[in-house]
Structure formats: structure tokens, C-alpha cells
PDB file of C-alpha atoms in Angstrom:
ATOM      1  CA  MET A  23       0.000   0.000   0.000  1.00 40.00           C
ATOM      2  CA  LEU A  24       1.482   3.345  -1.082  1.00 44.00           C
ATOM      3  CA  VAL A  25       1.006   6.422   1.054  1.00 50.00           C
ATOM      4  CA  ARG A  26      -1.594   8.759  -0.361  1.00 54.00           C
ATOM      5  CA  ASN A  27      -0.301  12.168  -1.407  1.00 60.00           C
ATOM      6  CA  ASP A  28      -2.453  13.848   1.222  1.00 87.00           C
ATOM      7  CA  HIS A  29      -0.708  11.827   3.940  1.00 94.00           C
ATOM      8  CA  ALA A  30       2.636  13.268   2.844  1.00 95.00           C
ATOM      9  CA  ALA A  31       1.211  16.786   2.625  1.00 95.00           C
ATOM     10  CA  HIS A  32      -0.261  16.505   6.117  1.00 96.00           C
ATOM     11  CA  ALA A  33       3.016  15.088   7.432  1.00 97.00           C
ATOM     12  CA  MET A  34       4.882  18.098   6.092  1.00 97.00           C
ATOM     13  CA  ARG A  35       2.366  20.469   7.691  1.00 97.00           C
ATOM     14  CA  VAL A  36       2.748  18.623  10.997  1.00 97.00           C
ATOM     15  CA  SER A  37       6.532  18.998  10.773  1.00 97.00           C
ATOM     16  CA  GLU A  38       6.094  22.764  10.324  1.00 97.00           C
ATOM     17  CA  ILE A  39       3.907  22.979  13.429  1.00 97.00           C
ATOM     18  CA  ALA A  40       6.315  20.849  15.451  1.00 96.00           C
ATOM     19  CA  SER A  41       9.378  22.780  14.289  1.00 97.00           C
ATOM     20  CA  GLU A  42       7.797  26.161  15.047  1.00 95.00           C
ATOM     21  CA  THR A  43       6.871  25.002  18.545  1.00 92.00           C
ATOM     22  CA  ALA A  44      10.333  23.584  19.210  1.00 91.00           C
ATOM     23  CA  ARG A  45      12.084  26.731  18.009  1.00 93.00           C
ATOM     24  CA  GLU A  46       9.944  28.850  20.339  1.00 88.00           C
ATOM     25  CA  CYS A  47      11.332  26.861  23.295  1.00 84.00           C
ATOM     26  CA  PHE A  48      14.907  26.247  22.101  1.00 88.00           C
ATOM     27  CA  ARG A  49      17.629  27.892  24.203  1.00 87.00           C
ATOM     28  CA  GLY A  50      14.996  29.353  26.493  1.00 79.00           C
ATOM     29  CA  ARG A  51      14.004  28.599  30.066  1.00 67.00           C
ATOM     30  CA  LEU A  52      12.799  25.011  30.253  1.00 67.00           C
ATOM     31  CA  GLY A  53      11.131  22.988  32.924  1.00 63.00           C
ATOM     32  CA  ILE A  54      12.918  19.622  32.965  1.00 58.00           C
ATOM     33  CA  GLU A  55      11.778  16.332  34.477  1.00 58.00           C
ATOM     34  CA  PHE A  56      13.431  12.928  34.478  1.00 57.00           C
ATOM     35  CA  LYS A  57      11.665   9.705  33.539  1.00 55.00           C
ATOM     36  CA  ALA A  58      12.073   6.363  35.295  1.00 56.00           C
ATOM     37  CA  ASP A  59      14.914   5.480  32.882  1.00 57.00           C
ATOM     38  CA  GLU A  60      16.596   8.807  33.815  1.00 47.00           C
ATOM     39  CA  SER A  61      16.091  10.289  30.358  1.00 56.00           C
ATOM     40  CA  PRO A  62      14.979  13.923  30.494  1.00 58.00           C
ATOM     41  CA  VAL A  63      11.683  15.319  29.258  1.00 66.00           C
ATOM     42  CA  THR A  64      11.123  19.042  28.808  1.00 72.00           C
ATOM     43  CA  GLN A  65       8.088  21.258  28.506  1.00 81.00           C
ATOM     44  CA  ALA A  66       8.979  21.463  24.812  1.00 83.00           C
ATOM     45  CA  ASP A  67       8.566  17.693  24.318  1.00 84.00           C
ATOM     46  CA  LYS A  68       5.099  17.848  25.829  1.00 87.00           C
ATOM     47  CA  ALA A  69       4.075  20.988  23.931  1.00 88.00           C
ATOM     48  CA  VAL A  70       5.211  19.628  20.554  1.00 93.00           C
ATOM     49  CA  GLU A  71       3.503  16.285  21.001  1.00 92.00           C
ATOM     50  CA  ALA A  72       0.273  17.889  22.210  1.00 93.00           C
ATOM     51  CA  LYS A  73       0.055  20.077  19.086  1.00 95.00           C
ATOM     52  CA  VAL A  74       0.906  17.189  16.768  1.00 96.00           C
ATOM     53  CA  ARG A  75      -1.692  14.942  18.370  1.00 95.00           C
ATOM     54  CA  GLU A  76      -4.319  17.663  18.101  1.00 95.00           C
ATOM     55  CA  TYR A  77      -3.637  18.015  14.367  1.00 96.00           C
ATOM     56  CA  LEU A  78      -3.624  14.270  13.681  1.00 96.00           C
ATOM     57  CA  GLN A  79      -6.792  13.665  15.670  1.00 95.00           C
ATOM     58  CA  GLU A  80      -8.553  16.380  13.674  1.00 95.00           C
ATOM     59  CA  HIS A  81      -7.429  15.196  10.243  1.00 95.00           C
ATOM     60  CA  PHE A  82      -7.145  11.422  10.824  1.00 95.00           C
ATOM     61  CA  PRO A  83      -9.733  10.559  13.493  1.00 94.00           C
ATOM     62  CA  ASP A  84      -9.742   6.887  12.491  1.00 94.00           C
ATOM     63  CA  HIS A  85      -5.973   6.460  12.860  1.00 95.00           C
ATOM     64  CA  GLY A  86      -4.145   5.411  16.002  1.00 95.00           C
ATOM     65  CA  ILE A  87      -1.297   7.418  17.513  1.00 95.00           C
ATOM     66  CA  VAL A  88       1.865   6.332  19.332  1.00 92.00           C
ATOM     67  CA  GLY A  89       3.835   9.104  21.004  1.00 88.00           C
ATOM     68  CA  GLU A  90       6.829   9.204  23.307  1.00 81.00           C
ATOM     69  CA  GLU A  91       5.224  11.435  25.924  1.00 77.00           C
ATOM     70  CA  HIS A  92       1.542  10.449  25.856  1.00 72.00           C
ATOM     71  CA  GLY A  93       1.617   6.777  24.896  1.00 73.00           C
ATOM     72  CA  VAL A  94      -0.733   4.832  22.634  1.00 79.00           C
ATOM     73  CA  GLN A  95      -4.165   5.890  21.481  1.00 80.00           C
ATOM     74  CA  GLY A  96      -6.143   3.558  19.218  1.00 70.00           C
ATOM     75  CA  GLY A  97      -3.432   0.913  19.173  1.00 68.00           C
ATOM     76  CA  ASP A  98      -5.697  -1.670  17.531  1.00 75.00           C
ATOM     77  CA  ARG A  99      -6.086   0.344  14.328  1.00 87.00           C
ATOM     78  CA  ARG A 100      -4.525  -0.668  11.021  1.00 91.00           C
ATOM     79  CA  GLU A 101      -3.173   2.800  10.273  1.00 95.00           C
ATOM     80  CA  MET A 102      -1.207   4.661  12.921  1.00 95.00           C
ATOM     81  CA  TRP A 103       1.056   7.658  13.348  1.00 97.00           C
ATOM     82  CA  ILE A 104       4.162   7.486  15.514  1.00 97.00           C
ATOM     83  CA  ILE A 105       5.731  10.600  17.049  1.00 97.00           C
ATOM     84  CA  ASP A 106       8.989  11.558  18.723  1.00 96.00           C
ATOM     85  CA  PRO A 107       8.426  15.233  19.562  1.00 95.00           C
ATOM     86  CA  ILE A 108      12.053  16.044  20.413  1.00 94.00           C
ATOM     87  CA  ASP A 109      14.492  13.369  19.291  1.00 96.00           C
ATOM     88  CA  GLY A 110      17.580  14.349  21.244  1.00 93.00           C
ATOM     89  CA  THR A 111      16.174  16.005  24.347  1.00 86.00           C
ATOM     90  CA  ARG A 112      19.644  16.137  25.928  1.00 88.00           C
ATOM     91  CA  SER A 113      20.882  18.060  22.879  1.00 92.00           C
ATOM     92  CA  PHE A 114      17.863  20.344  23.021  1.00 88.00           C
ATOM     93  CA  LEU A 115      18.179  21.233  26.689  1.00 84.00           C
ATOM     94  CA  SER A 116      21.913  21.900  26.332  1.00 87.00           C
ATOM     95  CA  GLY A 117      21.437  24.288  23.402  1.00 91.00           C
ATOM     96  CA  HIS A 118      22.872  21.901  20.824  1.00 95.00           C
ATOM     97  CA  PRO A 119      21.061  22.274  17.460  1.00 96.00           C
ATOM     98  CA  LEU A 120      21.155  18.623  16.367  1.00 97.00           C
ATOM     99  CA  PHE A 121      17.793  17.633  17.820  1.00 96.00           C
ATOM    100  CA  GLY A 122      14.983  16.476  15.574  1.00 98.00           C
ATOM    101  CA  PHE A 123      11.274  15.893  15.240  1.00 98.00           C
ATOM    102  CA  LEU A 124      10.203  12.463  14.008  1.00 98.00           C
ATOM    103  CA  LEU A 125       6.884  11.424  12.489  1.00 98.00           C
ATOM    104  CA  GLY A 126       5.999   8.133  10.851  1.00 97.00           C
ATOM    105  CA  HIS A 127       2.908   6.659   9.269  1.00 97.00           C
ATOM    106  CA  LEU A 128       2.410   2.925   9.850  1.00 96.00           C
ATOM    107  CA  VAL A 129       0.258   0.375   8.078  1.00 94.00           C
ATOM    108  CA  ASP A 130      -0.034  -2.905   9.964  1.00 92.00           C
ATOM    109  CA  GLY A 131       2.928  -1.808  12.067  1.00 91.00           C
ATOM    110  CA  ILE A 132       5.233  -1.152   9.093  1.00 92.00           C
ATOM    111  CA  ALA A 133       6.435   2.397   8.407  1.00 95.00           C
ATOM    112  CA  ASP A 134       5.670   3.598   4.881  1.00 95.00           C
ATOM    113  CA  LEU A 135       6.246   7.318   5.449  1.00 97.00           C
ATOM    114  CA  GLY A 136       8.813   9.061   7.589  1.00 98.00           C
ATOM    115  CA  VAL A 137       9.655  12.671   8.387  1.00 98.00           C
ATOM    116  CA  VAL A 138      12.885  13.786  10.043  1.00 98.00           C
ATOM    117  CA  ALA A 139      12.721  17.510  10.721  1.00 98.00           C
ATOM    118  CA  MET A 140      15.687  19.432  12.144  1.00 98.00           C
ATOM    119  CA  PRO A 141      14.033  22.594  13.505  1.00 97.00           C
ATOM    120  CA  ALA A 142      17.221  24.525  14.368  1.00 97.00           C
ATOM    121  CA  LEU A 143      18.701  23.772  10.931  1.00 97.00           C
ATOM    122  CA  ASN A 144      15.519  24.452   8.927  1.00 97.00           C
ATOM    123  CA  GLU A 145      15.853  21.043   7.257  1.00 98.00           C
ATOM    124  CA  VAL A 146      12.995  18.638   6.619  1.00 98.00           C
ATOM    125  CA  PHE A 147      13.636  15.147   5.254  1.00 98.00           C
ATOM    126  CA  LEU A 148      10.674  13.185   3.877  1.00 98.00           C
ATOM    127  CA  GLY A 149      10.656   9.558   2.755  1.00 98.00           C
ATOM    128  CA  VAL A 150       7.658   7.865   1.170  1.00 97.00           C
ATOM    129  CA  GLN A 151       7.549   4.191   0.208  1.00 94.00           C
ATOM    130  CA  GLY A 152       7.694   3.823  -3.564  1.00 93.00           C
ATOM    131  CA  GLN A 153       8.054   7.574  -4.105  1.00 95.00           C
ATOM    132  CA  GLY A 154      11.606   8.370  -2.960  1.00 97.00           C
ATOM    133  CA  ALA A 155      13.031  10.817  -0.467  1.00 98.00           C
ATOM    134  CA  THR A 156      13.544  14.574  -0.336  1.00 98.00           C
ATOM    135  CA  LEU A 157      15.341  17.233   1.683  1.00 98.00           C
ATOM    136  CA  ASN A 158      13.464  20.543   1.667  1.00 97.00           C
ATOM    137  CA  GLY A 159      11.680  19.348  -1.467  1.00 96.00           C
ATOM    138  CA  GLU A 160      14.801  18.312  -3.398  1.00 97.00           C
ATOM    139  CA  SER A 161      15.373  14.637  -4.211  1.00 98.00           C
ATOM    140  CA  ILE A 162      18.019  12.794  -2.201  1.00 98.00           C
ATOM    141  CA  SER A 163      19.442   9.279  -2.287  1.00 98.00           C
ATOM    142  CA  VAL A 164      22.019   7.172  -0.494  1.00 98.00           C
ATOM    143  CA  SER A 165      25.623   6.718  -1.583  1.00 98.00           C
ATOM    144  CA  GLU A 166      26.876   3.832  -3.698  1.00 98.00           C
ATOM    145  CA  LYS A 167      29.681   2.853  -1.329  1.00 98.00           C
ATOM    146  CA  THR A 168      30.104  -0.930  -0.951  1.00 98.00           C
ATOM    147  CA  GLN A 169      33.293  -1.429   1.103  1.00 98.00           C
ATOM    148  CA  LEU A 170      33.240  -0.818   4.840  1.00 98.00           C
ATOM    149  CA  GLU A 171      36.929   0.128   4.945  1.00 97.00           C
ATOM    150  CA  GLN A 172      36.120   3.007   2.547  1.00 97.00           C
ATOM    151  CA  ALA A 173      32.919   4.066   4.310  1.00 98.00           C
ATOM    152  CA  ILE A 174      31.997   7.005   6.520  1.00 98.00           C
ATOM    153  CA  LEU A 175      30.736   5.273   9.660  1.00 98.00           C
ATOM    154  CA  TYR A 176      28.717   6.922  12.412  1.00 98.00           C
ATOM    155  CA  VAL A 177      28.509   5.251  15.824  1.00 98.00           C
ATOM    156  CA  ASN A 178      25.459   6.409  17.762  1.00 98.00           C
ATOM    157  CA  GLU A 179      25.197   5.884  21.520  1.00 97.00           C
ATOM    158  CA  GLY A 180      28.874   4.966  21.670  1.00 97.00           C
ATOM    159  CA  ASP A 181      29.033   5.193  25.469  1.00 97.00           C
ATOM    160  CA  LYS A 182      26.243   2.626  25.844  1.00 97.00           C
ATOM    161  CA  LEU A 183      27.776   0.394  23.184  1.00 97.00           C
ATOM    162  CA  HIS A 184      31.128   0.490  24.943  1.00 97.00           C
ATOM    163  CA  ARG A 185      29.456  -0.392  28.245  1.00 97.00           C
ATOM    164  CA  ASP A 186      27.174  -3.190  27.005  1.00 98.00           C
ATOM    165  CA  HIS A 187      28.963  -4.576  23.925  1.00 98.00           C
ATOM    166  CA  PRO A 188      32.686  -3.836  24.335  1.00 98.00           C
ATOM    167  CA  THR A 189      33.759  -6.406  21.738  1.00 97.00           C
ATOM    168  CA  VAL A 190      31.467  -4.920  19.102  1.00 98.00           C
ATOM    169  CA  PHE A 191      32.677  -1.460  20.082  1.00 98.00           C
ATOM    170  CA  ASP A 192      36.321  -2.518  19.612  1.00 97.00           C
ATOM    171  CA  ARG A 193      35.524  -3.859  16.134  1.00 97.00           C
ATOM    172  CA  LEU A 194      33.757  -0.623  15.235  1.00 98.00           C
ATOM    173  CA  MET A 195      36.845   1.346  16.279  1.00 97.00           C
ATOM    174  CA  GLN A 196      38.818  -0.561  13.646  1.00 96.00           C
ATOM    175  CA  SER A 197      36.234  -0.142  10.891  1.00 97.00           C
ATOM    176  CA  GLY A 198      35.405   2.468   8.294  1.00 97.00           C
ATOM    177  CA  GLN A 199      37.602   5.017   6.591  1.00 97.00           C
ATOM    178  CA  THR A 200      36.196   7.777   8.808  1.00 96.00           C
ATOM    179  CA  ARG A 201      34.380   7.322  12.120  1.00 97.00           C
ATOM    180  CA  ARG A 202      32.261   9.794  14.037  1.00 97.00           C
ATOM    181  CA  PHE A 203      30.447   9.493  17.352  1.00 97.00           C
ATOM    182  CA  ALA A 204      26.935  10.894  17.449  1.00 97.00           C
ATOM    183  CA  TYR A 205      23.434  10.551  18.831  1.00 97.00           C
ATOM    184  CA  ASP A 206      19.836  10.615  17.649  1.00 97.00           C
ATOM    185  CA  CYS A 207      18.324  10.869  14.190  1.00 98.00           C
ATOM    186  CA  TYR A 208      20.568  13.208  12.202  1.00 98.00           C
ATOM    187  CA  PRO A 209      23.269  10.689  11.182  1.00 98.00           C
ATOM    188  CA  HIS A 210      20.562   8.473   9.650  1.00 98.00           C
ATOM    189  CA  ALA A 211      19.172  11.476   7.764  1.00 98.00           C
ATOM    190  CA  LEU A 212      22.665  12.291   6.504  1.00 98.00           C
ATOM    191  CA  LEU A 213      22.901   8.700   5.286  1.00 98.00           C
ATOM    192  CA  ALA A 214      19.623   9.123   3.377  1.00 98.00           C
ATOM    193  CA  ALA A 215      21.121  12.221   1.744  1.00 98.00           C
ATOM    194  CA  GLY A 216      24.292  10.384   0.688  1.00 98.00           C
ATOM    195  CA  HIS A 217      26.758  12.030   3.089  1.00 98.00           C
ATOM    196  CA  VAL A 218      27.183   9.083   5.463  1.00 98.00           C
ATOM    197  CA  ASP A 219      27.474   5.417   4.443  1.00 98.00           C
ATOM    198  CA  VAL A 220      26.740   3.439   7.626  1.00 98.00           C
ATOM    199  CA  VAL A 221      25.150   4.183  11.013  1.00 98.00           C
ATOM    200  CA  ILE A 222      25.005   1.773  13.934  1.00 98.00           C
ATOM    201  CA  ASP A 223      22.613   2.660  16.723  1.00 98.00           C
ATOM    202  CA  TYR A 224      21.579   1.197  20.052  1.00 98.00           C
ATOM    203  CA  ASP A 225      18.996   1.298  22.826  1.00 96.00           C
ATOM    204  CA  LEU A 226      16.269   2.981  20.773  1.00 97.00           C
ATOM    205  CA  GLN A 227      12.497   2.966  21.063  1.00 95.00           C
ATOM    206  CA  SER A 228      10.059   2.380  18.207  1.00 96.00           C
ATOM    207  CA  TYR A 229       9.341   6.112  17.889  1.00 96.00           C
ATOM    208  CA  ASP A 230      13.105   6.659  17.442  1.00 97.00           C
ATOM    209  CA  PHE A 231      13.667   4.209  14.598  1.00 98.00           C
ATOM    210  CA  LEU A 232      10.426   3.610  12.655  1.00 98.00           C
ATOM    211  CA  PRO A 233      10.075   7.118  11.157  1.00 98.00           C
ATOM    212  CA  VAL A 234      13.792   7.117  10.335  1.00 98.00           C
ATOM    213  CA  SER A 235      13.597   3.674   8.718  1.00 98.00           C
ATOM    214  CA  ALA A 236      10.968   4.891   6.262  1.00 98.00           C
ATOM    215  CA  LEU A 237      13.236   7.767   5.238  1.00 98.00           C
ATOM    216  CA  VAL A 238      16.369   5.633   4.860  1.00 98.00           C
ATOM    217  CA  GLN A 239      14.598   2.988   2.815  1.00 98.00           C
ATOM    218  CA  ALA A 240      12.784   5.521   0.596  1.00 98.00           C
ATOM    219  CA  ALA A 241      16.214   7.008  -0.187  1.00 98.00           C
ATOM    220  CA  GLY A 242      17.411   3.579  -1.343  1.00 98.00           C
ATOM    221  CA  GLY A 243      19.149   2.408   1.818  1.00 98.00           C
ATOM    222  CA  ILE A 244      18.619  -0.447   4.246  1.00 98.00           C
ATOM    223  CA  MET A 245      17.708  -0.207   7.919  1.00 98.00           C
ATOM    224  CA  THR A 246      17.194  -3.317  10.049  1.00 98.00           C
ATOM    225  CA  ASP A 247      17.883  -4.659  13.507  1.00 98.00           C
ATOM    226  CA  TRP A 248      21.254  -6.239  14.288  1.00 98.00           C
ATOM    227  CA  ASP A 249      19.970  -9.604  13.038  1.00 98.00           C
ATOM    228  CA  GLY A 250      18.984  -8.184   9.672  1.00 98.00           C
ATOM    229  CA  LYS A 251      15.266  -8.368  10.408  1.00 97.00           C
ATOM    230  CA  PRO A 252      12.819  -5.644   9.331  1.00 96.00           C
ATOM    231  CA  LEU A 253      12.038  -3.064  11.986  1.00 96.00           C
ATOM    232  CA  LYS A 254       8.648  -3.103  13.685  1.00 93.00           C
ATOM    233  CA  LEU A 255       7.041  -1.782  16.855  1.00 93.00           C
ATOM    234  CA  SER A 256       8.402  -4.688  18.898  1.00 93.00           C
ATOM    235  CA  SER A 257      12.020  -4.524  17.626  1.00 96.00           C
ATOM    236  CA  ASP A 258      14.664  -4.400  20.349  1.00 96.00           C
ATOM    237  CA  GLY A 259      16.167  -1.010  19.501  1.00 96.00           C
ATOM    238  CA  LYS A 260      19.506  -2.173  18.070  1.00 98.00           C
ATOM    239  CA  VAL A 261      19.633  -0.947  14.465  1.00 98.00           C
ATOM    240  CA  ILE A 262      21.914  -0.658  11.470  1.00 98.00           C
ATOM    241  CA  SER A 263      21.444   1.781   8.590  1.00 98.00           C
ATOM    242  CA  ALA A 264      23.474   1.147   5.451  1.00 98.00           C
ATOM    243  CA  ALA A 265      23.606   2.737   2.021  1.00 98.00           C
ATOM    244  CA  THR A 266      23.997  -0.546   0.140  1.00 98.00           C
ATOM    245  CA  PRO A 267      23.328  -4.260   0.642  1.00 98.00           C
ATOM    246  CA  GLU A 268      27.072  -4.896   0.646  1.00 98.00           C
ATOM    247  CA  LEU A 269      27.690  -2.516   3.548  1.00 98.00           C
ATOM    248  CA  HIS A 270      24.699  -3.903   5.405  1.00 98.00           C
ATOM    249  CA  THR A 271      26.060  -7.452   5.117  1.00 98.00           C
ATOM    250  CA  GLN A 272      29.491  -6.374   6.352  1.00 98.00           C
ATOM    251  CA  MET A 273      27.940  -4.615   9.354  1.00 98.00           C
ATOM    252  CA  LEU A 274      25.899  -7.695  10.273  1.00 98.00           C
ATOM    253  CA  GLN A 275      29.102  -9.722  10.146  1.00 98.00           C
ATOM    254  CA  LEU A 276      30.845  -7.163  12.339  1.00 98.00           C
ATOM    255  CA  VAL A 277      28.250  -7.150  15.125  1.00 97.00           C
ATOM    256  CA  HIS A 278      28.093 -10.940  15.198  1.00 95.00           C
ATOM    257  CA  GLY A 279      31.821 -11.502  14.998  1.00 87.00           C
TER     258      GLY A 279
END
């Protein structure tokens, strides 16, 4: 099932609303709370998600919604929207501009549309199954790199990887032509645009990876879990994005030794 054009148009409007709301709060005075897992949540997270939910409920009353801050509404519905209002709250609250807004449209739990908006950068990435990917309306696609030793490799959540999977971390430190440590959605978006060749990520939630997976795959890339399985709501949060099947295979071999 291909996403209808009006879904994409609505998704872009939602990203505008979310970005405007985030920019109003960015580098201002924020009320900050900490969740049970010690991750922070700000007033901005709650404000963005509330406005996005209001819009989606008005325009898609028959669709379910999954959001980071307000949970699941209509979880038994075939079509759903999934929201991460501020992807990179720690970046946001520290004044770092590489935080994003994520929105995905799901059919039977599979993402067929994904938006990655970078409010502080005025960049909006859109990926639609069967229709390609864009950055601010211009077509983008992944690189053609096939050899890991020649690839630009981004390692997300490197501190957690080093703590929980030290052997994998050591292999990563010997891989790629260029390595960068990072967090959150932007490295995956850069991969969709052809600037990065591989991203390994860890300890994510479904609202972190499903919107991004739709973008990466619409741009011609591959995004799976560490076992090479397609991503779904119940995936364990360990993901690999790769520009080509060859790089994806090499990364699977790397994580499994």
C-alpha cells in the first residue's frame, strides 16, 4: 500500500507545526523532568507532542497514535502515526542544534512514510515508500559505497555500546575510513542524503527508529535490527542503517563476529 499524497502533505504540515513550537522553546528557560529510565523530558517535548496529536486527531480521526510522551491511542487500528516530539532532548536542553522531530505513518505496524525535521537547521527530510526521499523538497538518495573500509561510519550511543557490547565497540573502532560518534536521528538522515554510508545505533524505542527507517529505505538504503530483520514496533532497539546491501552485510558480520 502506497502512502496517499495527502498523507505526505499533512506530514509536512505537521513537521512545520512541530518545528515552530520547538524553536519557540529552544535555548529558552525550560522545565525539565526525568523519567524512570533517567532520560529527560522538557516542557517542549510535551508541547510539541500535544500540538501534533491535536492536528492528527482532527485530520485522521480513524488512525491510532503512538507518542513518546503520551503513549498509545487507538493501538488496535490498522493505520497509525508514531511521534517523537524532540528526538535528542539532551541536545535540546543543552542548546545543541542537532535535535529532531520524528513522524511516521504505519500500516499494519510497518512504516511507509517518515519525516525527520531538524528545527534549528531548517531542514525537513521526507521519505515515502515507492516515491523516494527529499530534503526541503529536493530529491536525495544514499551513496553507492560498498566497502566498509572506505565508508563514513557513524557510531550512535557509543558510550552505551562500549558499556554493554565492548567487543562490538572494539571492532567498530577498527572499521570504516572515517568514524564519528553521534546521537539521535541526524546521522541516519545524513545517510539518506548520501553524506554518510553506515550508522550503527543502540537502545532505541520504536518512535526513534520507525520514522527514520521509512526515510532511509525511501532514499534507497537499508535499515534493520542487528539480526537483519525488518524493523517493527516490537524490535529491540539495536539498528543498522546502510547505504547498500554490501555494507549492510558487512555490518551484520561485524556485530556478530
